[in-house]
Tab-separated table of C-alpha atoms in Angstrom:
chain	number	residue	atom	x	y	z
A	1	MET	CA	-62.507	-4.598	-4.701
A	2	PRO	CA	-59.713	-4.850	-7.308
A	3	THR	CA	-59.733	-2.623	-10.356
A	4	LEU	CA	-60.389	-4.199	-13.736
A	5	ASP	CA	-56.736	-3.783	-14.660
A	6	SER	CA	-55.637	-5.723	-11.576
A	7	LEU	CA	-58.105	-8.601	-11.919
A	8	ASP	CA	-56.522	-12.031	-12.184
A	9	ILE	CA	-58.651	-14.749	-13.763
A	10	THR	CA	-55.875	-16.876	-15.245
A	11	SER	CA	-53.537	-17.705	-12.366
A	12	GLU	CA	-53.685	-21.470	-12.152
A	13	ALA	CA	-51.759	-21.425	-8.877
A	14	LEU	CA	-54.342	-19.079	-7.353
A	15	ILE	CA	-57.285	-21.117	-8.631
A	16	ASN	CA	-55.731	-24.342	-7.399
A	17	GLU	CA	-55.346	-22.731	-3.969
A	18	ARG	CA	-58.768	-21.113	-3.528
A	19	GLY	CA	-61.003	-22.383	-6.342
A	20	TYR	CA	-62.689	-20.578	-9.203
A	21	PRO	CA	-62.432	-16.752	-9.214
A	22	TRP	CA	-66.178	-16.258	-8.776
A	23	LYS	CA	-65.909	-12.711	-7.427
A	24	GLU	CA	-63.688	-11.600	-10.284
A	25	TRP	CA	-66.026	-13.105	-12.868
A	26	GLU	CA	-68.971	-11.424	-11.165
A	27	GLN	CA	-67.170	-8.078	-11.347
A	28	LEU	CA	-66.483	-8.573	-15.047
A	29	ARG	CA	-70.130	-9.466	-15.744
A	30	ARG	CA	-71.159	-6.272	-13.959
A	31	GLU	CA	-68.519	-3.804	-15.178
A	32	ALA	CA	-66.946	-5.197	-18.347
A	33	PRO	CA	-68.645	-8.307	-19.762
A	34	VAL	CA	-66.521	-8.019	-22.921
A	35	TYR	CA	-63.079	-7.243	-21.552
A	36	TRP	CA	-59.696	-7.059	-23.279
A	37	TYR	CA	-57.590	-9.180	-20.925
A	38	GLN	CA	-53.878	-8.544	-21.324
A	39	ARG	CA	-51.615	-9.924	-18.607
A	40	PRO	CA	-48.088	-11.328	-18.417
A	41	GLY	CA	-48.119	-15.039	-19.084
A	42	TYR	CA	-51.026	-15.238	-21.537
A	43	GLU	CA	-51.642	-14.208	-25.112
A	44	PRO	CA	-54.188	-11.322	-24.949
A	45	PHE	CA	-57.860	-12.175	-25.453
A	46	TRP	CA	-61.378	-10.836	-25.060
A	47	ALA	CA	-62.918	-12.349	-21.918
A	48	LEU	CA	-66.640	-13.039	-22.370
A	49	THR	CA	-68.424	-13.695	-19.076
A	50	LYS	CA	-72.153	-13.235	-19.861
A	51	TYR	CA	-74.445	-16.107	-20.800
A	52	ASP	CA	-76.000	-14.480	-23.868
A	53	ASP	CA	-72.626	-13.583	-25.368
A	54	LEU	CA	-71.283	-17.124	-25.009
A	55	ALA	CA	-74.453	-18.543	-26.510
A	56	TRP	CA	-74.225	-16.115	-29.443
A	57	VAL	CA	-70.598	-16.949	-30.235
A	58	ALA	CA	-71.291	-20.689	-30.051
A	59	ALA	CA	-74.259	-20.329	-32.424
A	60	ASN	CA	-72.276	-18.436	-35.086
A	61	PRO	CA	-69.420	-20.609	-36.369
A	62	HIS	CA	-69.403	-18.607	-39.617
A	63	LEU	CA	-68.071	-15.630	-37.615
A	64	PHE	CA	-65.574	-17.487	-35.419
A	65	THR	CA	-63.076	-20.214	-36.216
A	66	VAL	CA	-61.788	-23.037	-34.014
A	67	SER	CA	-59.085	-24.107	-36.454
A	68	GLN	CA	-56.532	-21.656	-35.045
A	69	ARG	CA	-57.251	-21.879	-31.332
A	70	VAL	CA	-59.682	-23.595	-28.962
A	71	GLN	CA	-58.088	-22.471	-25.699
A	72	ILE	CA	-56.220	-19.503	-24.320
A	73	GLU	CA	-52.480	-19.996	-24.321
A	74	THR	CA	-49.354	-18.874	-22.563
A	75	PRO	CA	-46.534	-17.648	-24.806
A	76	ASP	CA	-44.298	-20.539	-23.760
A	77	GLU	CA	-46.958	-23.000	-24.953
A	78	ILE	CA	-47.174	-21.588	-28.473
A	79	GLU	CA	-43.740	-22.641	-29.717
A	80	PRO	CA	-44.039	-26.285	-28.568
A	81	PHE	CA	-47.557	-26.405	-30.025
A	82	GLU	CA	-46.341	-25.132	-33.387
A	83	THR	CA	-43.406	-27.554	-33.283
A	84	GLU	CA	-45.839	-30.418	-32.672
A	85	ARG	CA	-48.005	-29.258	-35.592
A	86	VAL	CA	-44.979	-29.367	-37.884
A	87	ARG	CA	-43.964	-32.804	-36.593
A	88	ARG	CA	-47.427	-34.258	-37.188
A	89	ALA	CA	-47.640	-32.669	-40.625
A	90	GLU	CA	-44.335	-34.255	-41.624
A	91	GLN	CA	-45.278	-37.610	-40.122
A	92	TYR	CA	-48.689	-37.884	-41.776
A	93	GLY	CA	-48.193	-35.747	-44.871
A	94	HIS	CA	-50.931	-33.210	-44.215
A	95	PRO	CA	-50.726	-29.386	-44.066
A	96	VAL	CA	-49.315	-27.769	-40.939
A	97	ASP	CA	-52.639	-26.051	-40.201
A	98	TYR	CA	-54.576	-29.326	-40.435
A	99	HIS	CA	-57.264	-29.942	-37.825
A	100	TYR	CA	-56.688	-32.358	-34.950
A	101	GLY	CA	-60.176	-33.742	-34.495
A	102	LEU	CA	-63.715	-32.398	-34.139
A	103	PRO	CA	-62.904	-29.600	-31.643
A	104	PHE	CA	-60.573	-28.030	-34.219
A	105	MET	CA	-62.856	-28.341	-37.268
A	106	ASP	CA	-64.882	-25.566	-38.871
A	107	PRO	CA	-67.889	-25.985	-41.183
A	108	PRO	CA	-68.556	-27.800	-43.420
A	109	GLY	CA	-66.102	-30.580	-42.546
A	110	HIS	CA	-67.058	-30.626	-38.875
A	111	LEU	CA	-70.703	-31.371	-39.629
A	112	GLN	CA	-69.813	-34.180	-42.062
A	113	VAL	CA	-67.805	-36.073	-39.451
A	114	ARG	CA	-70.221	-35.279	-36.623
A	115	LYS	CA	-73.165	-36.641	-38.631
A	116	ALA	CA	-71.293	-39.879	-39.256
A	117	ILE	CA	-70.840	-40.662	-35.558
A	118	TYR	CA	-73.796	-38.816	-34.000
A	119	PRO	CA	-76.258	-41.790	-34.115
A	120	ALA	CA	-74.124	-43.536	-31.489
A	121	PHE	CA	-74.579	-40.593	-29.111
A	122	THR	CA	-78.370	-40.162	-29.289
A	123	ALA	CA	-80.633	-41.115	-26.404
A	124	GLY	CA	-82.073	-43.917	-28.550
A	125	GLY	CA	-78.648	-45.195	-29.447
A	126	LEU	CA	-77.659	-45.212	-25.780
A	127	ALA	CA	-80.787	-46.954	-24.444
A	128	GLU	CA	-79.164	-50.371	-24.025
A	129	MET	CA	-76.033	-48.874	-22.530
A	130	GLU	CA	-78.059	-47.046	-19.876
A	131	VAL	CA	-79.188	-50.365	-18.394
A	132	ARG	CA	-75.599	-51.596	-18.289
A	133	LEU	CA	-74.315	-48.341	-16.736
A	134	LYS	CA	-76.869	-48.566	-13.938
A	135	GLU	CA	-75.566	-52.045	-13.111
A	136	LEU	CA	-71.950	-50.884	-13.259
A	137	ALA	CA	-72.683	-47.872	-11.051
A	138	VAL	CA	-74.172	-50.091	-8.347
A	139	GLN	CA	-71.111	-52.366	-8.593
A	140	HIS	CA	-68.656	-49.458	-8.369
A	141	VAL	CA	-70.451	-47.926	-5.378
A	142	ALA	CA	-70.392	-51.309	-3.614
A	143	GLU	CA	-66.633	-51.597	-4.213
A	144	PHE	CA	-66.124	-48.048	-2.970
A	145	THR	CA	-68.202	-48.755	0.147
A	146	GLN	CA	-66.133	-51.837	0.934
A	147	LEU	CA	-62.921	-49.834	0.558
A	148	LEU	CA	-64.348	-47.081	2.756
A	149	ASP	CA	-65.257	-49.503	5.539
A	150	GLU	CA	-61.966	-51.386	5.374
A	151	ARG	CA	-59.762	-48.306	5.461
A	152	GLY	CA	-61.966	-45.719	7.180
A	153	HIS	CA	-61.705	-43.225	4.341
A	154	ALA	CA	-61.710	-43.221	0.543
A	155	ASP	CA	-61.057	-40.841	-2.329
A	156	VAL	CA	-64.050	-40.063	-4.537
A	157	ALA	CA	-61.813	-38.596	-7.236
A	158	HIS	CA	-59.743	-41.710	-7.868
A	159	GLU	CA	-61.577	-44.591	-6.202
A	160	LEU	CA	-65.172	-43.969	-7.256
A	161	SER	CA	-65.671	-41.587	-10.153
A	162	ALA	CA	-63.172	-42.811	-12.737
A	163	LYS	CA	-64.350	-46.225	-13.894
A	164	LEU	CA	-67.941	-45.536	-14.969
A	165	PRO	CA	-67.184	-42.783	-17.529
A	166	LEU	CA	-64.328	-44.870	-18.931
A	167	ALA	CA	-66.485	-47.991	-19.212
A	168	ALA	CA	-69.156	-45.988	-21.002
A	169	LEU	CA	-66.605	-44.534	-23.404
A	170	PHE	CA	-64.943	-47.880	-24.104
A	171	ASP	CA	-68.311	-49.469	-24.834
A	172	LEU	CA	-69.442	-46.616	-27.054
A	173	LEU	CA	-66.167	-46.284	-28.943
A	174	GLY	CA	-65.746	-49.987	-29.585
A	175	VAL	CA	-62.786	-50.814	-27.320
A	176	PRO	CA	-62.579	-54.606	-26.773
A	177	GLU	CA	-63.743	-55.469	-23.263
A	178	LYS	CA	-60.681	-57.680	-22.719
A	179	ASP	CA	-58.579	-54.485	-22.705
A	180	TRP	CA	-60.696	-52.492	-20.263
A	181	GLU	CA	-58.787	-53.411	-17.101
A	182	TYR	CA	-55.472	-52.519	-18.724
A	183	LEU	CA	-56.887	-49.145	-19.760
A	184	PHE	CA	-58.509	-48.546	-16.354
A	185	ASP	CA	-55.097	-49.088	-14.764
A	186	LEU	CA	-53.371	-46.886	-17.342
A	187	HIS	CA	-55.810	-44.019	-16.824
A	188	HIS	CA	-55.495	-44.374	-13.045
A	189	LYS	CA	-51.708	-44.055	-13.265
A	190	ILE	CA	-51.995	-41.023	-15.540
A	191	ALA	CA	-54.466	-39.358	-13.180
A	192	SER	CA	-52.302	-40.222	-10.164
A	193	ALA	CA	-49.211	-38.733	-11.776
A	194	PHE	CA	-51.138	-35.576	-12.582
A	195	SER	CA	-52.835	-35.232	-9.189
A	196	SER	CA	-49.596	-35.764	-7.273
A	197	GLY	CA	-48.201	-32.638	-8.908
A	198	PHE	CA	-45.773	-34.846	-10.826
A	199	LYS	CA	-44.017	-36.028	-7.690
A	200	SER	CA	-41.585	-38.884	-8.093
A	201	LEU	CA	-43.293	-42.193	-8.808
A	202	ASP	CA	-41.161	-45.243	-7.916
A	203	GLY	CA	-38.011	-43.271	-8.544
A	204	GLU	CA	-38.886	-42.368	-12.122
A	205	ASP	CA	-38.743	-38.747	-13.196
A	206	PRO	CA	-42.382	-37.643	-12.714
A	207	GLN	CA	-42.718	-35.668	-15.929
A	208	ALA	CA	-41.098	-38.491	-17.867
A	209	ALA	CA	-43.452	-41.011	-16.225
A	210	PHE	CA	-46.479	-38.927	-17.120
A	211	MET	CA	-45.414	-38.577	-20.766
A	212	ARG	CA	-44.549	-42.291	-20.984
A	213	LEU	CA	-48.027	-43.209	-19.771
A	214	ILE	CA	-49.660	-40.804	-22.216
A	215	MET	CA	-47.640	-42.306	-25.054
A	216	ASP	CA	-48.676	-45.820	-23.945
A	217	LEU	CA	-52.303	-44.726	-24.202
A	218	ASP	CA	-51.772	-43.079	-27.588
A	219	ASP	CA	-49.949	-46.173	-28.899
A	220	TYR	CA	-52.803	-48.425	-27.794
A	221	MET	CA	-55.412	-46.242	-29.454
A	222	ALA	CA	-53.362	-45.966	-32.662
A	223	GLN	CA	-53.099	-49.748	-32.894
A	224	LEU	CA	-56.831	-50.118	-32.298
A	225	VAL	CA	-57.535	-47.642	-35.104
A	226	ARG	CA	-55.237	-49.522	-37.488
A	227	THR	CA	-56.919	-52.821	-36.636
A	228	ARG	CA	-60.403	-51.452	-37.231
A	229	MET	CA	-59.354	-49.860	-40.521
A	230	ALA	CA	-57.822	-53.165	-41.640
A	231	GLU	CA	-61.168	-54.805	-40.898
A	232	GLY	CA	-62.816	-52.315	-43.240
A	233	GLY	CA	-64.884	-50.808	-40.444
A	234	GLY	CA	-67.296	-53.709	-40.573
A	235	ASP	CA	-70.973	-53.203	-39.823
A	236	GLY	CA	-70.325	-52.074	-36.248
A	237	LYS	CA	-72.444	-49.392	-34.651
A	238	ASP	CA	-69.685	-48.234	-32.322
A	239	VAL	CA	-67.978	-44.896	-32.896
A	240	LEU	CA	-64.690	-46.318	-34.143
A	241	SER	CA	-66.502	-48.376	-36.791
A	242	ARG	CA	-68.480	-45.313	-37.815
A	243	LEU	CA	-65.278	-43.293	-38.150
A	244	ALA	CA	-63.713	-46.038	-40.259
A	245	ASN	CA	-66.708	-45.820	-42.612
A	246	ALA	CA	-67.122	-42.030	-42.511
A	247	ARG	CA	-66.551	-39.720	-45.463
A	248	LEU	CA	-65.061	-36.239	-45.533
A	249	ASN	CA	-65.659	-34.428	-48.814
A	250	GLY	CA	-66.497	-37.778	-50.372
A	251	GLU	CA	-63.287	-39.509	-49.277
A	252	LYS	CA	-62.769	-42.052	-46.500
A	253	LEU	CA	-61.002	-40.723	-43.435
A	254	GLN	CA	-57.304	-41.467	-43.269
A	255	PHE	CA	-55.529	-43.020	-40.286
A	256	HIS	CA	-54.483	-39.700	-38.790
A	257	ASP	CA	-58.031	-38.317	-39.127
A	258	ILE	CA	-59.546	-41.251	-37.231
A	259	SER	CA	-56.778	-41.167	-34.627
A	260	TYR	CA	-57.289	-37.457	-33.941
A	261	HIS	CA	-61.061	-37.849	-33.583
A	262	PHE	CA	-60.749	-40.985	-31.475
A	263	THR	CA	-58.157	-39.510	-29.108
A	264	ASN	CA	-60.165	-36.311	-28.611
A	265	LEU	CA	-63.313	-38.269	-27.758
A	266	VAL	CA	-61.487	-40.402	-25.181
A	267	HIS	CA	-59.854	-37.469	-23.403
A	268	ALA	CA	-62.885	-35.151	-23.531
A	269	GLY	CA	-65.471	-37.735	-22.518
A	270	ASN	CA	-63.504	-39.070	-19.586
A	271	GLY	CA	-62.441	-35.906	-17.771
A	272	THR	CA	-65.697	-33.976	-17.814
A	273	SER	CA	-68.027	-36.694	-16.513
A	274	ARG	CA	-65.535	-37.919	-13.937
A	275	ASN	CA	-65.019	-34.473	-12.448
A	276	ALA	CA	-68.726	-33.645	-12.527
A	277	ILE	CA	-69.364	-36.764	-10.414
A	278	VAL	CA	-66.736	-35.677	-7.887
A	279	GLY	CA	-68.024	-32.103	-7.819
A	280	GLY	CA	-71.585	-33.367	-7.435
A	281	VAL	CA	-70.708	-35.495	-4.401
A	282	LYS	CA	-68.923	-32.506	-2.886
A	283	ALA	CA	-71.878	-30.175	-3.529
A	284	LEU	CA	-74.429	-32.556	-2.024
A	285	LEU	CA	-72.340	-33.191	1.098
A	286	GLU	CA	-71.807	-29.459	1.549
A	287	HIS	CA	-75.562	-28.782	1.151
A	288	PRO	CA	-77.304	-31.288	3.444
A	289	ASP	CA	-80.697	-29.679	2.860
A	290	GLN	CA	-80.437	-30.496	-0.863
A	291	LEU	CA	-79.171	-33.998	-0.140
A	292	ARG	CA	-82.141	-34.528	2.163
A	293	LYS	CA	-84.528	-33.480	-0.621
A	294	LEU	CA	-82.891	-35.965	-2.965
A	295	ILE	CA	-83.068	-38.809	-0.465
A	296	GLU	CA	-86.726	-38.095	0.239
A	297	ASP	CA	-87.578	-37.863	-3.458
A	298	PRO	CA	-85.236	-39.865	-5.729
A	299	SER	CA	-87.215	-38.673	-8.758
A	300	LEU	CA	-85.239	-35.421	-8.344
A	301	VAL	CA	-82.057	-37.115	-9.588
A	302	ASP	CA	-82.602	-35.796	-13.121
A	303	SER	CA	-82.894	-32.169	-12.031
A	304	ALA	CA	-80.105	-32.674	-9.485
A	305	VAL	CA	-77.811	-33.775	-12.307
A	306	GLU	CA	-78.596	-30.604	-14.257
A	307	GLU	CA	-77.817	-28.457	-11.219
A	308	ILE	CA	-74.597	-30.378	-10.621
A	309	LEU	CA	-73.577	-29.698	-14.223
A	310	ARG	CA	-74.313	-25.986	-13.801
A	311	TRP	CA	-72.737	-25.761	-10.349
A	312	THR	CA	-69.506	-27.601	-11.108
A	313	SER	CA	-68.945	-26.227	-14.654
A	314	VAL	CA	-65.804	-28.315	-15.054
A	315	GLY	CA	-65.210	-27.002	-18.579
A	316	ILE	CA	-63.682	-23.578	-17.938
A	317	VAL	CA	-62.536	-21.519	-20.936
A	318	PHE	CA	-62.949	-22.304	-24.624
A	319	ALA	CA	-61.634	-19.962	-27.278
A	320	ARG	CA	-62.534	-18.877	-30.790
A	321	VAL	CA	-60.805	-16.541	-33.238
A	322	ALA	CA	-62.817	-13.830	-35.022
A	323	LYS	CA	-62.969	-14.348	-38.791
A	324	GLN	CA	-63.901	-10.705	-39.410
A	325	ASP	CA	-64.280	-7.433	-37.563
A	326	LEU	CA	-67.457	-7.480	-35.442
A	327	GLU	CA	-68.994	-5.982	-32.298
A	328	ILE	CA	-70.137	-7.553	-29.038
A	329	ARG	CA	-71.834	-5.173	-26.589
A	330	GLY	CA	-70.287	-2.215	-28.400
A	331	GLN	CA	-66.742	-3.564	-28.207
A	332	LEU	CA	-64.947	-3.904	-31.544
A	333	ILE	CA	-63.469	-7.361	-31.957
A	334	ARG	CA	-60.838	-7.281	-34.685
A	335	LYS	CA	-60.356	-10.072	-37.203
A	336	GLY	CA	-57.784	-12.491	-35.803
A	337	GLN	CA	-58.385	-11.620	-32.149
A	338	THR	CA	-59.268	-14.326	-29.638
A	339	VAL	CA	-62.522	-14.425	-27.704
A	340	ALA	CA	-62.472	-16.577	-24.564
A	341	MET	CA	-65.812	-17.957	-23.386
A	342	VAL	CA	-65.810	-18.352	-19.595
A	343	HIS	CA	-68.443	-21.038	-19.042
A	344	PRO	CA	-68.554	-21.136	-15.222
A	345	SER	CA	-69.221	-17.384	-15.207
A	346	ALA	CA	-72.056	-17.732	-17.727
A	347	ASN	CA	-73.574	-20.454	-15.559
A	348	ARG	CA	-73.755	-17.981	-12.653
A	349	ASP	CA	-75.138	-15.084	-14.728
A	350	GLU	CA	-77.626	-13.134	-12.593
A	351	ASP	CA	-79.637	-12.180	-15.677
A	352	ILE	CA	-80.342	-15.827	-16.446
A	353	PHE	CA	-80.417	-17.697	-13.130
A	354	ASP	CA	-82.301	-16.681	-9.985
A	355	GLU	CA	-79.929	-16.698	-7.025
A	356	PRO	CA	-77.149	-18.197	-9.160
A	357	ASP	CA	-74.841	-18.763	-6.173
A	358	ARG	CA	-77.378	-21.065	-4.529
A	359	PHE	CA	-77.136	-24.815	-5.117
A	360	ASP	CA	-80.721	-25.908	-5.810
A	361	ILE	CA	-81.470	-29.392	-7.129
A	362	THR	CA	-85.037	-28.338	-7.984
A	363	ARG	CA	-83.933	-25.388	-10.139
A	364	SER	CA	-86.205	-24.934	-13.150
A	365	PRO	CA	-85.595	-23.851	-15.796
A	366	ASN	CA	-81.918	-24.684	-15.803
A	367	LYS	CA	-80.563	-23.949	-19.271
A	368	HIS	CA	-76.907	-24.080	-18.287
A	369	LEU	CA	-74.036	-24.007	-20.768
A	370	ALA	CA	-72.128	-26.950	-19.346
A	371	PHE	CA	-72.232	-28.576	-22.782
A	372	GLY	CA	-71.321	-25.455	-24.714
A	373	GLY	CA	-74.690	-24.002	-25.647
A	374	ALA	CA	-76.166	-24.116	-29.134
A	375	GLY	CA	-74.240	-24.540	-32.351
A	376	GLU	CA	-72.451	-27.409	-34.023
A	377	HIS	CA	-69.701	-27.575	-31.385
A	378	ARG	CA	-72.169	-28.386	-28.637
A	379	CYS	CA	-70.814	-31.413	-26.770
A	380	ILE	CA	-71.660	-34.508	-28.785
A	381	GLY	CA	-71.555	-36.651	-25.644
A	382	MET	CA	-74.049	-34.702	-23.541
A	383	ALA	CA	-76.689	-37.471	-23.550
A	384	LEU	CA	-74.042	-39.986	-22.483
A	385	ALA	CA	-72.794	-37.698	-19.700
A	386	ARG	CA	-76.306	-37.293	-18.338
A	387	ILE	CA	-76.842	-41.060	-18.350
A	388	GLU	CA	-73.563	-41.595	-16.490
A	389	LEU	CA	-74.363	-39.002	-13.828
A	390	ARG	CA	-77.925	-40.239	-13.338
A	391	ALA	CA	-76.720	-43.830	-12.938
A	392	MET	CA	-74.030	-42.849	-10.456
A	393	PHE	CA	-76.177	-40.633	-8.240
A	394	HIS	CA	-79.038	-43.134	-8.149
A	395	ALA	CA	-76.529	-45.749	-6.978
A	396	LEU	CA	-75.057	-43.345	-4.409
A	397	LEU	CA	-78.363	-42.432	-2.741
A	398	PRO	CA	-78.139	-45.019	0.084
A	399	LEU	CA	-74.489	-44.158	0.806
A	400	LEU	CA	-74.339	-40.358	0.641
A	401	PRO	CA	-76.274	-39.621	3.890
A	402	THR	CA	-73.702	-41.663	5.817
A	403	LEU	CA	-70.687	-39.717	4.510
A	404	GLU	CA	-68.851	-36.554	5.391
A	405	LEU	CA	-65.960	-34.721	3.778
A	406	THR	CA	-62.569	-34.861	5.449
A	407	GLY	CA	-61.356	-31.689	3.747
A	408	GLU	CA	-62.080	-29.224	0.991
A	409	GLY	CA	-60.687	-31.454	-1.726
A	410	ARG	CA	-57.893	-30.479	-4.089
A	411	LEU	CA	-58.605	-28.871	-7.422
A	412	HIS	CA	-56.136	-28.710	-10.282
A	413	VAL	CA	-56.631	-26.528	-13.333
A	414	LEU	CA	-54.543	-27.216	-16.396
A	415	ARG	CA	-54.291	-24.528	-19.102
A	416	MET	CA	-57.658	-23.093	-17.969
A	417	VAL	CA	-59.500	-25.786	-19.911
A	418	VAL	CA	-60.857	-28.312	-17.407
A	419	ALA	CA	-60.993	-28.451	-13.620
A	420	GLU	CA	-59.560	-31.721	-12.331
A	421	TYR	CA	-60.366	-32.871	-8.823
A	422	ALA	CA	-57.048	-34.220	-7.614
A	423	GLU	CA	-58.626	-35.492	-4.392
A	424	LEU	CA	-61.917	-35.585	-2.519
A	425	SER	CA	-61.604	-37.684	0.616
A	426	VAL	CA	-64.684	-38.866	2.527
A	427	ARG	CA	-65.360	-41.012	5.583
A	428	ARG	CA	-68.354	-42.317	7.472
A	429	LYS	CA	-70.005	-39.673	9.636
A	430	GLN	CA	-68.426	-39.470	13.055
A	431	THR	CA	-71.602	-38.209	14.765
A	432	ALA	CA	-75.246	-39.192	14.491
A	433	ALA	CA	-77.101	-37.594	11.604
């Protein structure tokens, strides 16, 4: 067993090779749940790995700020980040330390904007969309099945899981349906560039291609924001209309405010649901006893979704900065120091979950922290994510028992924020079930 000083929980290359560092997180929970992590390549931070500590930090925004940092950072990322802050400040005429959307906002401004758009994200507000998502999920699974049978194999990560979360987001945010196919294609190219490890695409420099595609997406969203603002927001119930009509400290949001919020919602809502779907398919195929339970009793889909969210924990590390000196488990956290909340570790905490390393679709209770726990920064889209996953796994029930994995799948971690499944290939079972 490695010593605490030799533990490595931030090597993206290592995680991409072998998966999450479950053993290391377990050792930290047992020996040093509040651990000062100082390694070459990352700015030092306090690693929090226990469920109760993450929940406490999330519930106390008056003690921790998100305006300075929401993720752990490597030293070589800090200078470009600061340069970008200066560029945006000069472009839009706001202070350098201005927030870049809801994830970067502290009270009271965060709550003002969240309240303006929250009605669109409630279960009641999503009721009509749920019917539509069920129909789309059946359609997407049928298309995936046809591809599987024609080619003999198919990739869950890029050929099944991507479209449903995007369609849900586009509908919710108010993106015109005539543009959906263009945006589906754009997101697919971005994901392909990322998952290929930025290998050459049609002769174009891979990094340049990736950045060009990202800029195309940003340009589209900026134009959509300008159009909606020019329309005065209208009476629309979609999120973009609500942002156009929202007030912050009594004043209407400016273009850059709406753009920051809009862009954050698109990126956050797409990646998490998409990767949870992929991870859920992988978990069910690797645990045939649990898949059998689900097939025999489809009413277990709801609890299966909760276990998939806990098991996959695609959101990895989220950071806060202490606003004052304080203690956690006897460790003195100094004002200005970073605390890093390791969500997958909290979701395997032995003090909270019985047999946490067992995948159990009937687990109850299952109060995982996949959506960030309590507090005002709890994921605003959690009801939408649950609807998406329920729709997809209901639609997949007839297909899953006929499938098998053709490999472990490839996982990419970027900046320790979100786990991206670069590939999960499946085929029809080669032997009788």
